[in-house]
Coordinates of C-alpha atoms and ligand atoms in Angstrom, one line a residue:
M1 CA -66.3 -37.8 -45.2
S2 CA -63.4 -36.3 -43.2
R3 CA -61.7 -33.2 -44.4
D4 CA -58.6 -35.3 -45.3
S5 CA -60.6 -37.7 -47.4
W6 CA -62.3 -34.7 -49.0
A7 CA -58.9 -33.3 -49.9
A8 CA -57.9 -36.7 -51.2
A9 CA -60.9 -36.7 -53.5
V10 CA -59.8 -33.3 -54.8
D11 CA -56.4 -34.9 -55.3
V12 CA -57.8 -37.6 -57.6
Q13 CA -59.8 -35.1 -59.6
E14 CA -56.7 -32.9 -60.0
A15 CA -54.7 -35.7 -61.5
T16 CA -57.3 -36.2 -64.2
T17 CA -58.3 -32.6 -65.0
P18 CA -56.6 -31.0 -68.0
L19 CA -55.1 -27.5 -67.5
V20 CA -57.4 -25.1 -69.2
Q21 CA -57.0 -21.3 -69.1
L22 CA -60.2 -19.3 -68.7
D23 CA -60.7 -16.0 -70.4
F24 CA -62.0 -14.3 -67.3
T25 CA -63.9 -11.5 -68.9
K26 CA -65.6 -13.5 -71.6
K27 CA -69.2 -14.1 -70.7
V28 CA -69.9 -17.9 -70.3
E29 CA -73.1 -19.8 -69.8
R30 CA -74.3 -20.2 -66.3
L31 CA -71.7 -22.4 -64.5
R32 CA -72.3 -25.2 -62.2
P33 CA -69.8 -25.8 -59.3
P34 CA -67.0 -28.3 -59.6
R35 CA -67.8 -31.9 -59.1
T36 CA -66.3 -32.1 -55.7
M37 CA -68.6 -29.4 -54.4
R38 CA -71.7 -31.5 -54.9
G39 CA -71.3 -32.1 -51.3
D40 CA -70.5 -29.4 -48.8
I41 CA -67.0 -28.8 -47.5
N42 CA -67.4 -31.5 -44.8
G43 CA -68.4 -34.0 -47.4
N44 CA -72.1 -34.0 -46.7
V45 CA -74.0 -34.7 -49.8
V46 CA -76.5 -31.9 -50.8
P47 CA -79.8 -33.2 -52.2
E48 CA -80.3 -32.4 -55.8
E49 CA -83.4 -30.2 -55.2
D50 CA -81.5 -28.1 -52.6
R51 CA -78.5 -27.4 -54.7
A52 CA -79.9 -24.2 -56.2
E53 CA -79.9 -22.8 -52.6
N54 CA -76.7 -24.3 -51.4
G55 CA -74.4 -24.2 -54.3
G56 CA -76.1 -21.7 -56.5
W57 CA -77.0 -24.2 -59.3
R58 CA -80.0 -26.2 -60.3
S59 CA -80.6 -29.7 -61.6
G60 CA -80.8 -29.8 -65.4
E61 CA -77.5 -27.9 -65.7
A62 CA -75.5 -31.0 -65.1
D63 CA -74.2 -31.5 -68.6
R64 CA -73.1 -27.9 -69.2
V65 CA -69.4 -27.5 -69.5
D66 CA -67.8 -25.7 -66.5
L67 CA -64.9 -23.7 -67.7
A68 CA -64.1 -22.4 -64.3
E69 CA -63.9 -26.0 -63.1
Q70 CA -60.9 -26.6 -65.4
S71 CA -59.4 -23.2 -65.0
L72 CA -55.9 -22.6 -63.8
L73 CA -57.0 -20.7 -60.6
N74 CA -59.3 -23.6 -59.8
K75 CA -56.5 -26.0 -60.1
L76 CA -54.2 -23.9 -58.1
I77 CA -56.7 -23.7 -55.2
R78 CA -57.4 -27.5 -55.3
H79 CA -53.7 -28.2 -55.3
S80 CA -53.1 -25.9 -52.3
L81 CA -55.9 -27.5 -50.3
V82 CA -54.3 -30.9 -50.8
R83 CA -50.9 -29.4 -49.7
N84 CA -52.4 -27.8 -46.6
R85 CA -52.6 -31.1 -44.9
N86 CA -49.1 -31.3 -43.7
Q87 CA -48.1 -27.8 -44.3
V88 CA -48.3 -26.5 -40.7
E89 CA -46.0 -29.2 -39.3
V90 CA -43.5 -28.6 -42.1
L91 CA -43.5 -24.9 -41.6
Q92 CA -43.1 -25.2 -37.8
R93 CA -39.8 -26.9 -38.5
D94 CA -38.6 -24.4 -41.1
P95 CA -36.5 -21.6 -39.5
T96 CA -37.5 -19.1 -42.2
S97 CA -41.2 -19.5 -41.5
P98 CA -43.2 -17.2 -39.1
L99 CA -44.6 -20.4 -37.6
Y100 CA -41.2 -21.7 -36.6
S101 CA -40.5 -22.4 -33.0
V102 CA -37.8 -24.2 -31.0
K103 CA -39.8 -24.3 -27.8
T104 CA -42.8 -26.3 -26.7
F105 CA -45.8 -24.7 -24.9
E106 CA -44.5 -26.4 -21.7
E107 CA -41.2 -24.6 -22.0
L108 CA -43.2 -21.3 -22.2
R109 CA -44.2 -22.0 -18.6
L110 CA -48.0 -21.8 -19.1
K111 CA -50.2 -22.9 -16.3
P112 CA -51.4 -26.5 -16.6
E113 CA -55.0 -25.5 -17.2
L114 CA -53.9 -23.2 -20.1
L115 CA -51.8 -26.0 -21.5
R116 CA -54.9 -28.2 -21.5
G117 CA -56.7 -25.3 -23.2
V118 CA -54.2 -24.9 -26.1
Y119 CA -53.9 -28.6 -26.7
N120 CA -57.7 -28.9 -26.6
M121 CA -57.7 -26.3 -29.4
G122 CA -55.4 -28.6 -31.5
F123 CA -52.3 -26.5 -31.1
N124 CA -49.2 -28.6 -31.0
R125 CA -46.4 -26.1 -30.9
P126 CA -46.2 -22.3 -30.5
S127 CA -45.6 -20.1 -33.5
R128 CA -42.6 -17.7 -33.7
I129 CA -44.6 -14.7 -32.3
Q130 CA -46.0 -16.9 -29.5
E131 CA -42.6 -18.2 -28.6
N132 CA -41.0 -14.7 -28.6
A133 CA -43.8 -12.7 -27.1
L134 CA -45.0 -15.0 -24.3
P135 CA -41.8 -14.9 -22.2
M136 CA -41.8 -11.0 -22.4
M137 CA -45.5 -10.8 -21.5
L138 CA -45.2 -13.3 -18.6
A139 CA -42.0 -11.8 -17.2
Q140 CA -42.0 -10.3 -13.7
P141 CA -42.1 -7.4 -13.2
P142 CA -44.5 -7.0 -16.2
Q143 CA -43.1 -5.5 -19.3
N144 CA -44.8 -3.6 -22.0
L145 CA -44.8 -4.9 -25.6
I146 CA -45.4 -3.6 -29.1
A147 CA -45.4 -6.6 -31.4
Q148 CA -45.9 -7.1 -35.1
S149 CA -46.3 -10.5 -36.8
Q150 CA -47.8 -11.5 -40.1
S151 CA -51.6 -12.1 -40.4
G152 CA -52.8 -15.4 -39.1
T153 CA -49.7 -16.3 -37.2
G154 CA -51.2 -16.5 -33.8
K155 CA -51.1 -13.0 -32.3
T156 CA -54.6 -13.3 -30.8
A157 CA -53.7 -16.6 -29.2
A158 CA -50.5 -15.1 -27.8
F159 CA -52.1 -12.1 -26.0
S160 CA -55.1 -14.2 -25.0
L161 CA -52.8 -16.6 -23.2
A162 CA -51.0 -13.6 -21.6
M163 CA -54.3 -12.2 -20.2
L164 CA -55.4 -15.6 -19.0
S165 CA -52.0 -16.2 -17.3
H166 CA -52.2 -12.9 -15.4
V167 CA -55.7 -12.8 -14.0
N168 CA -56.4 -13.9 -10.5
P169 CA -59.7 -15.8 -10.6
A170 CA -60.2 -15.2 -6.9
N171 CA -60.4 -11.4 -7.4
K172 CA -63.9 -10.5 -8.6
W173 CA -63.0 -7.4 -10.5
T174 CA -61.8 -6.5 -14.0
Q175 CA -58.1 -7.0 -14.3
C176 CA -57.6 -7.1 -18.1
L177 CA -58.9 -4.8 -20.7
C178 CA -58.7 -5.9 -24.4
I179 CA -59.5 -3.3 -27.0
S180 CA -60.4 -4.4 -30.5
P181 CA -61.0 -2.1 -33.5
T182 CA -64.3 -3.7 -34.5
Y183 CA -67.3 -5.4 -32.9
E184 CA -66.8 -8.6 -35.0
L185 CA -63.2 -8.9 -34.0
A186 CA -64.1 -8.3 -30.3
L187 CA -66.5 -11.3 -30.5
Q188 CA -64.0 -13.4 -32.2
I189 CA -61.2 -12.6 -29.7
G190 CA -63.7 -13.3 -26.9
Q191 CA -64.4 -16.8 -28.4
V192 CA -60.6 -17.5 -28.4
I193 CA -60.3 -16.5 -24.8
E194 CA -63.3 -18.6 -23.9
Q195 CA -61.9 -21.6 -25.7
M196 CA -58.4 -21.2 -24.3
G197 CA -59.8 -20.6 -20.8
K198 CA -62.1 -23.6 -20.9
F199 CA -60.2 -25.2 -18.0
C200 CA -60.2 -22.0 -16.0
P201 CA -63.9 -22.0 -14.9
D202 CA -63.6 -19.1 -12.5
V203 CA -62.3 -16.7 -15.1
K204 CA -65.1 -14.7 -16.5
L205 CA -65.4 -12.5 -19.6
A206 CA -67.6 -9.5 -20.4
Y207 CA -68.1 -8.0 -23.8
G208 CA -67.8 -4.2 -23.9
I209 CA -69.6 -3.7 -27.1
R210 CA -72.4 -1.5 -28.4
G211 CA -75.8 -2.6 -27.2
N212 CA -74.5 -4.4 -24.1
R213 CA -76.0 -2.0 -21.5
L214 CA -75.2 -2.6 -17.9
E215 CA -76.3 -0.8 -14.7
R216 CA -74.4 2.4 -14.2
G217 CA -72.0 2.4 -11.2
V218 CA -72.3 -1.4 -10.5
K219 CA -68.7 -2.7 -10.8
L220 CA -68.2 -5.6 -13.1
Q221 CA -67.0 -8.9 -11.5
E222 CA -65.6 -10.3 -14.8
Q223 CA -61.8 -10.5 -14.8
I224 CA -61.5 -9.8 -18.5
V225 CA -63.3 -7.2 -20.5
I226 CA -63.1 -7.3 -24.3
G227 CA -64.6 -4.6 -26.4
T228 CA -64.4 -1.7 -28.8
P229 CA -62.6 1.5 -27.8
G230 CA -65.7 3.8 -27.4
T231 CA -67.7 1.4 -25.2
V232 CA -64.8 0.2 -23.0
L233 CA -63.9 3.9 -22.5
D234 CA -67.5 4.7 -21.5
W235 CA -67.6 1.7 -19.2
C236 CA -64.5 3.0 -17.4
T237 CA -65.2 6.8 -17.4
K238 CA -68.9 7.5 -17.8
Y239 CA -70.6 4.4 -16.4
K240 CA -67.9 3.6 -13.8
L241 CA -68.3 -0.2 -14.3
I242 CA -64.6 -0.8 -14.2
D243 CA -62.2 0.7 -11.8
P244 CA -59.1 1.3 -13.9
K245 CA -57.0 2.0 -10.8
K246 CA -57.8 -1.3 -9.1
D247 CA -55.1 -3.9 -9.4
H248 CA -55.0 -3.9 -13.2
H249 CA -52.7 -6.2 -14.9
V250 CA -53.0 -6.0 -18.6
C251 CA -54.4 -3.7 -21.3
A252 CA -54.1 -5.5 -24.7
G253 CA -55.0 -4.0 -28.0
R254 CA -55.1 -4.7 -31.7
G255 CA -53.2 -2.0 -33.4
R256 CA -55.2 0.7 -35.1
R257 CA -55.3 4.3 -34.2
D258 CA -58.9 5.3 -33.6
D259 CA -59.1 9.1 -33.7
R260 CA -62.8 9.1 -32.7
H261 CA -61.8 8.0 -29.2
T262 CA -59.0 10.2 -28.0
G263 CA -59.6 9.7 -24.3
S264 CA -58.1 6.8 -22.3
P265 CA -59.0 5.3 -18.9
Q266 CA -56.5 6.4 -16.3
L267 CA -54.7 3.1 -15.8
T268 CA -52.3 2.5 -13.0
K269 CA -48.6 3.1 -13.7
D270 CA -47.7 -0.6 -13.4
C271 CA -50.5 -1.7 -15.8
Q272 CA -48.9 -3.8 -18.6
M273 CA -49.7 -2.5 -22.1
L274 CA -49.6 -4.9 -25.0
L275 CA -50.2 -3.8 -28.6
F276 CA -50.3 -6.3 -31.5
S277 CA -50.8 -5.9 -35.2
A278 CA -49.8 -7.3 -38.6
T279 CA -49.1 -3.8 -39.8
F280 CA -47.8 -0.7 -38.2
E281 CA -47.8 2.3 -40.6
D282 CA -45.6 5.1 -39.4
S283 CA -48.3 7.2 -37.7
V284 CA -49.6 4.1 -35.8
W285 CA -46.0 3.3 -34.7
R286 CA -45.5 6.8 -33.4
F287 CA -48.8 6.7 -31.6
A288 CA -47.9 3.3 -30.1
E289 CA -44.6 4.6 -28.8
Q290 CA -46.4 7.5 -27.2
V291 CA -48.9 5.5 -25.3
V292 CA -46.8 2.4 -24.5
S293 CA -44.0 3.4 -22.3
D294 CA -40.6 1.8 -22.4
P295 CA -41.8 -1.1 -24.6
N296 CA -40.2 -4.3 -25.8
I297 CA -40.5 -4.3 -29.5
I298 CA -41.0 -7.1 -32.0
R299 CA -41.0 -5.6 -35.5
L300 CA -40.9 -7.1 -39.0
K301 CA -38.9 -5.9 -41.9
R302 CA -41.1 -4.6 -44.7
E303 CA -40.3 -7.6 -47.0
E304 CA -41.3 -10.0 -44.2
E305 CA -44.8 -8.5 -43.8
T306 CA -46.4 -10.5 -46.6
L307 CA -46.7 -14.3 -46.4
D308 CA -45.1 -16.6 -49.0
T309 CA -48.1 -18.8 -48.6
I310 CA -50.4 -16.3 -50.1
K311 CA -50.0 -16.1 -53.9
Q312 CA -51.1 -12.8 -55.4
F313 CA -52.6 -12.2 -58.8
Y314 CA -54.3 -9.6 -60.9
V315 CA -56.9 -9.9 -63.7
V316 CA -57.3 -7.1 -66.3
C317 CA -60.9 -6.0 -67.0
K318 CA -62.4 -3.2 -68.9
G319 CA -64.7 -1.8 -66.3
K320 CA -67.2 -2.6 -63.6
E321 CA -69.4 -4.9 -65.8
D322 CA -66.3 -6.7 -67.1
K323 CA -65.1 -7.2 -63.5
F324 CA -68.6 -8.6 -62.7
T325 CA -68.4 -11.1 -65.6
A326 CA -64.9 -12.1 -64.5
L327 CA -66.2 -12.8 -61.1
C328 CA -69.1 -14.9 -62.4
N329 CA -66.5 -16.9 -64.3
L330 CA -64.5 -17.3 -61.2
Y331 CA -67.5 -18.4 -59.1
G332 CA -66.6 -22.1 -59.4
S333 CA -63.2 -21.3 -57.9
L334 CA -64.7 -19.1 -55.2
T335 CA -66.8 -22.0 -53.9
I336 CA -64.1 -24.7 -53.8
A337 CA -63.5 -23.7 -50.2
Q338 CA -64.6 -20.2 -49.1
A339 CA -63.9 -16.8 -50.5
M340 CA -64.1 -13.1 -49.4
I341 CA -64.7 -10.3 -51.9
F342 CA -63.8 -6.8 -50.9
C343 CA -65.5 -3.7 -52.4
R344 CA -64.6 -0.1 -51.7
T345 CA -68.1 1.2 -50.8
R346 CA -71.3 -0.3 -49.3
K347 CA -73.1 0.7 -52.5
M348 CA -70.7 -1.3 -54.6
A349 CA -71.0 -4.3 -52.2
A350 CA -74.8 -4.1 -52.4
W351 CA -74.7 -3.8 -56.2
L352 CA -72.4 -6.8 -56.5
T353 CA -74.5 -8.9 -54.1
A354 CA -77.7 -8.2 -55.9
N355 CA -76.3 -8.9 -59.4
L356 CA -74.5 -12.1 -58.4
S357 CA -77.8 -13.3 -56.8
I358 CA -79.7 -12.5 -60.0
E359 CA -77.2 -14.6 -61.8
G360 CA -78.1 -17.4 -59.4
H361 CA -75.0 -17.4 -57.3
Q362 CA -75.3 -17.7 -53.6
V363 CA -73.4 -14.9 -51.7
A364 CA -73.7 -13.3 -48.3
L365 CA -73.3 -9.5 -47.7
L366 CA -71.6 -8.0 -44.7
S367 CA -71.7 -4.3 -44.6
G368 CA -71.3 -1.5 -42.1
E369 CA -75.0 -0.3 -42.3
M370 CA -76.3 -3.6 -40.9
T371 CA -77.0 -3.9 -37.2
V372 CA -74.3 -5.5 -35.1
E373 CA -76.5 -8.5 -34.5
Q374 CA -77.0 -9.0 -38.2
R375 CA -73.3 -8.6 -38.8
A376 CA -72.5 -11.2 -36.1
A377 CA -75.1 -13.6 -37.6
V378 CA -73.6 -13.3 -41.1
I379 CA -70.0 -13.9 -39.8
E380 CA -71.2 -16.9 -37.8
R381 CA -72.9 -18.5 -40.9
F382 CA -69.8 -17.8 -42.9
R383 CA -67.5 -19.3 -40.2
N384 CA -69.7 -22.4 -40.0
G385 CA -69.4 -22.8 -43.8
K386 CA -73.1 -22.2 -44.4
E387 CA -72.1 -19.4 -46.8
K388 CA -69.2 -19.9 -49.1
V389 CA -68.8 -16.4 -50.5
L390 CA -68.8 -13.3 -48.4
I391 CA -69.0 -9.8 -50.0
T392 CA -67.9 -7.0 -47.7
T393 CA -66.2 -3.7 -47.4
N394 CA -63.2 -2.9 -45.1
V395 CA -65.4 -3.6 -42.1
C396 CA -64.2 -7.2 -42.3
S397 CA -60.6 -6.6 -43.4
R398 CA -59.0 -7.0 -40.1
G399 CA -58.5 -10.0 -37.9
I400 CA -61.4 -12.2 -39.0
D401 CA -60.2 -15.7 -38.8
V402 CA -62.0 -18.3 -41.0
E403 CA -59.7 -21.2 -41.7
Q404 CA -61.3 -22.3 -44.9
V405 CA -61.0 -19.0 -46.8
S406 CA -58.7 -19.9 -49.7
L407 CA -59.4 -17.0 -51.9
V408 CA -59.6 -13.2 -51.4
V409 CA -60.8 -11.1 -54.3
N410 CA -60.2 -7.3 -54.3
F411 CA -63.2 -6.3 -56.6
D412 CA -61.9 -2.8 -55.8
L413 CA -58.4 -2.2 -54.8
P414 CA -57.9 -0.4 -51.5
V415 CA -57.0 3.2 -51.8
D416 CA -56.5 6.0 -49.3
L417 CA -58.2 9.4 -49.4
D418 CA -55.6 10.7 -51.9
G419 CA -56.2 7.8 -54.3
N420 CA -52.9 6.1 -53.5
A421 CA -52.6 2.4 -52.6
D422 CA -53.7 1.7 -49.0
N423 CA -51.0 -0.9 -48.4
E424 CA -52.0 -1.5 -44.8
T425 CA -55.6 -2.4 -45.7
Y426 CA -54.4 -4.5 -48.7
L427 CA -52.3 -6.6 -46.3
H428 CA -55.1 -7.1 -43.8
R429 CA -57.6 -8.0 -46.6
I430 CA -55.4 -10.6 -48.2
G431 CA -54.5 -11.9 -44.8
R432 CA -58.0 -13.3 -44.4
T433 CA -56.6 -16.2 -46.4
G434 CA -53.4 -18.2 -45.7
R435 CA -54.2 -18.6 -42.0
F436 CA -51.6 -20.3 -39.9
G437 CA -49.6 -21.8 -42.7
R438 CA -52.4 -22.6 -45.1
R439 CA -52.1 -21.7 -48.7
G440 CA -54.2 -18.9 -50.0
F441 CA -54.8 -16.8 -53.1
A442 CA -55.5 -13.1 -53.6
V443 CA -57.0 -11.9 -56.9
N444 CA -57.0 -8.2 -57.7
M445 CA -59.3 -6.8 -60.3
V446 CA -57.7 -4.1 -62.4
D447 CA -60.0 -2.0 -64.6
S448 CA -58.0 1.2 -65.3
E449 CA -54.6 2.6 -65.6
H450 CA -55.0 4.0 -62.1
S451 CA -55.8 0.6 -60.6
M452 CA -52.9 -0.9 -62.5
D453 CA -50.8 1.8 -60.9
I454 CA -52.1 0.8 -57.5
V455 CA -51.1 -2.8 -58.1
H456 CA -47.6 -1.5 -58.9
Q457 CA -47.5 0.6 -55.8
I458 CA -48.4 -2.4 -53.7
E459 CA -45.8 -4.5 -55.4
M460 CA -43.1 -1.9 -54.7
H461 CA -44.2 -1.3 -51.1
F462 CA -44.0 -5.0 -50.1
N463 CA -41.3 -5.9 -52.7
R464 CA -43.5 -8.7 -53.9
K465 CA -44.6 -9.6 -57.4
I466 CA -48.3 -9.7 -58.2
T467 CA -48.7 -12.0 -61.1
K468 CA -51.0 -11.5 -64.1
L469 CA -53.5 -14.3 -64.2
D470 CA -53.6 -15.2 -67.9
T471 CA -52.4 -17.7 -70.5
S472 CA -49.2 -15.9 -71.3
N473 CA -47.5 -16.9 -68.0
L474 CA -48.5 -20.6 -67.7
E475 CA -44.9 -21.5 -66.9
E476 CA -44.8 -19.1 -64.0
L477 CA -48.1 -20.3 -62.7
E478 CA -47.0 -23.9 -62.9
R479 CA -43.9 -22.9 -60.9
L480 CA -46.1 -21.3 -58.3
M481 CA -48.0 -24.6 -57.9
S482 CA -44.9 -26.6 -57.2
Ligands
ATP501 N1 -49.7 -22.5 -32.0 C1 -50.7 -22.7 -32.9 N2 -50.9 -23.9 -33.5 C2 -51.9 -24.2 -34.3 N3 -52.8 -23.2 -34.7 C3 -52.7 -22.0 -34.2 C4 -51.7 -21.7 -33.2 N4 -51.8 -20.4 -32.8 C5 -52.9 -19.9 -33.5 N5 -53.4 -20.9 -34.3 C6 -54.6 -20.8 -35.2 O1 -54.2 -20.0 -36.3 C7 -55.2 -19.2 -36.7 C8 -54.7 -17.7 -36.8 O2 -54.4 -17.3 -35.5 P1 -54.7 -15.8 -34.9 O3 -56.1 -15.4 -35.3 O4 -54.3 -15.8 -33.5 O5 -53.7 -15.0 -35.8 P2 -53.5 -13.4 -35.8 O6 -52.0 -13.3 -36.0 O7 -54.1 -12.8 -34.6 O8 -54.2 -13.0 -37.2 P3 -54.6 -11.5 -37.7 O9 -53.3 -10.8 -37.9 O10 -55.3 -11.8 -39.0 O11 -55.5 -10.9 -36.7 C9 -56.4 -19.3 -35.8 O12 -57.3 -20.2 -36.4 C10 -55.8 -20.0 -34.6 O13 -56.7 -20.9 -33.9

């Protein structure tokens, strides 16, 4: 079954399912997933005996009532999955959308092999950030750029195209450095560059990430190096694998100040610097302006930073156990497509994973103490839809792009060291859903006056309402669905 016909199946079910509100914190009998999830997301039917593994339920439970199946959140998610089908095209014609563009990729004067690359990835038109940033990045002489655009609006694709446009494949030395805040994101950006550069066979890519040891002093021949700050810096300064002074074109980065790595490779004066992020808190902005000289700037207004396509809710619970019960009750909604659950500490993430597993729910854990190989393997399984629910800490809050994530749960709200709302992390976390015009949902678990206060701080910061998910605002929730 194709994804479209799967969505159509959801459509039919939606029309026949009555709207029932779930009391999230009331313990209910072990739930089975919604009918449409008896197959996987691609419509492959899962054999009865395998379902305990694949969907977290066992045969013999078939007649038990699934409250989550009929819950409002469940219905909202299904509704949104159906709407996603034409959403991107509609948004790309809506001048108020971050995906809006008037130009085509041809008009952005990309090389023919890169045009083939973007079309091969299924892109029809550029997004707003791509349309605005590419001419600046491709101008001669090269211009520096600091650019902000909402999560999932195509920043990675934009600077990947810029790097691929600038490299000279005939020169067998590193010409572009791309710095990413995490290992996972470096791998993901590398995959985008590889896909986009599919028709540029002579352009090669090296991963400057922990564990990738190369012979000291032997210069790299790959034109693009993508990696994390510490390793790329070591490759330039300690191991002398990259000559930063040699005909360097671009140094692109995903915006986050990393105070652990204060050095920088001595790049040539005409090296083009590009810095992209969905958020720029004031200190990062000041830092960016220090390191990027005379930049072009693309900056969002505060109220533009959050996406209309991500609906934000909160659920009131009494404490940790209550939040856990609420999560169990939501499990049916989590597995309609895919979901990410964020915890504040590794310990909490491990506790949640263990307890959900004891309840028979299948979840995957991604946490900072795992080896980089283990982390990469977990993300790959999640990306391929083999796992539906990923529990993690902030290690995964930035940049990870998994199209099918329709729900983000903040089991713990993100706070800074002073206990105030960490708005930046909040935005990155909820931005794991609602990718490129798709609809998404964020559910925040509130278990104290303090966490309620955090929700209010976030609301005020972004000037966006976070709606209580309960029976008293059915009308508002119905309005959100329309
Ligand atoms: N022009 C386009 N047309 C269709 N899809 C696109 C286009 N540009 C990017 N995408 C897709 O949209 C998704 C989000 O893009 P991308 O990861 O580049 O966003 P981002 O702005 O870098 O996100 P984040 O802020 O979370 O890092 C990806 O799956 C990507 O393949």
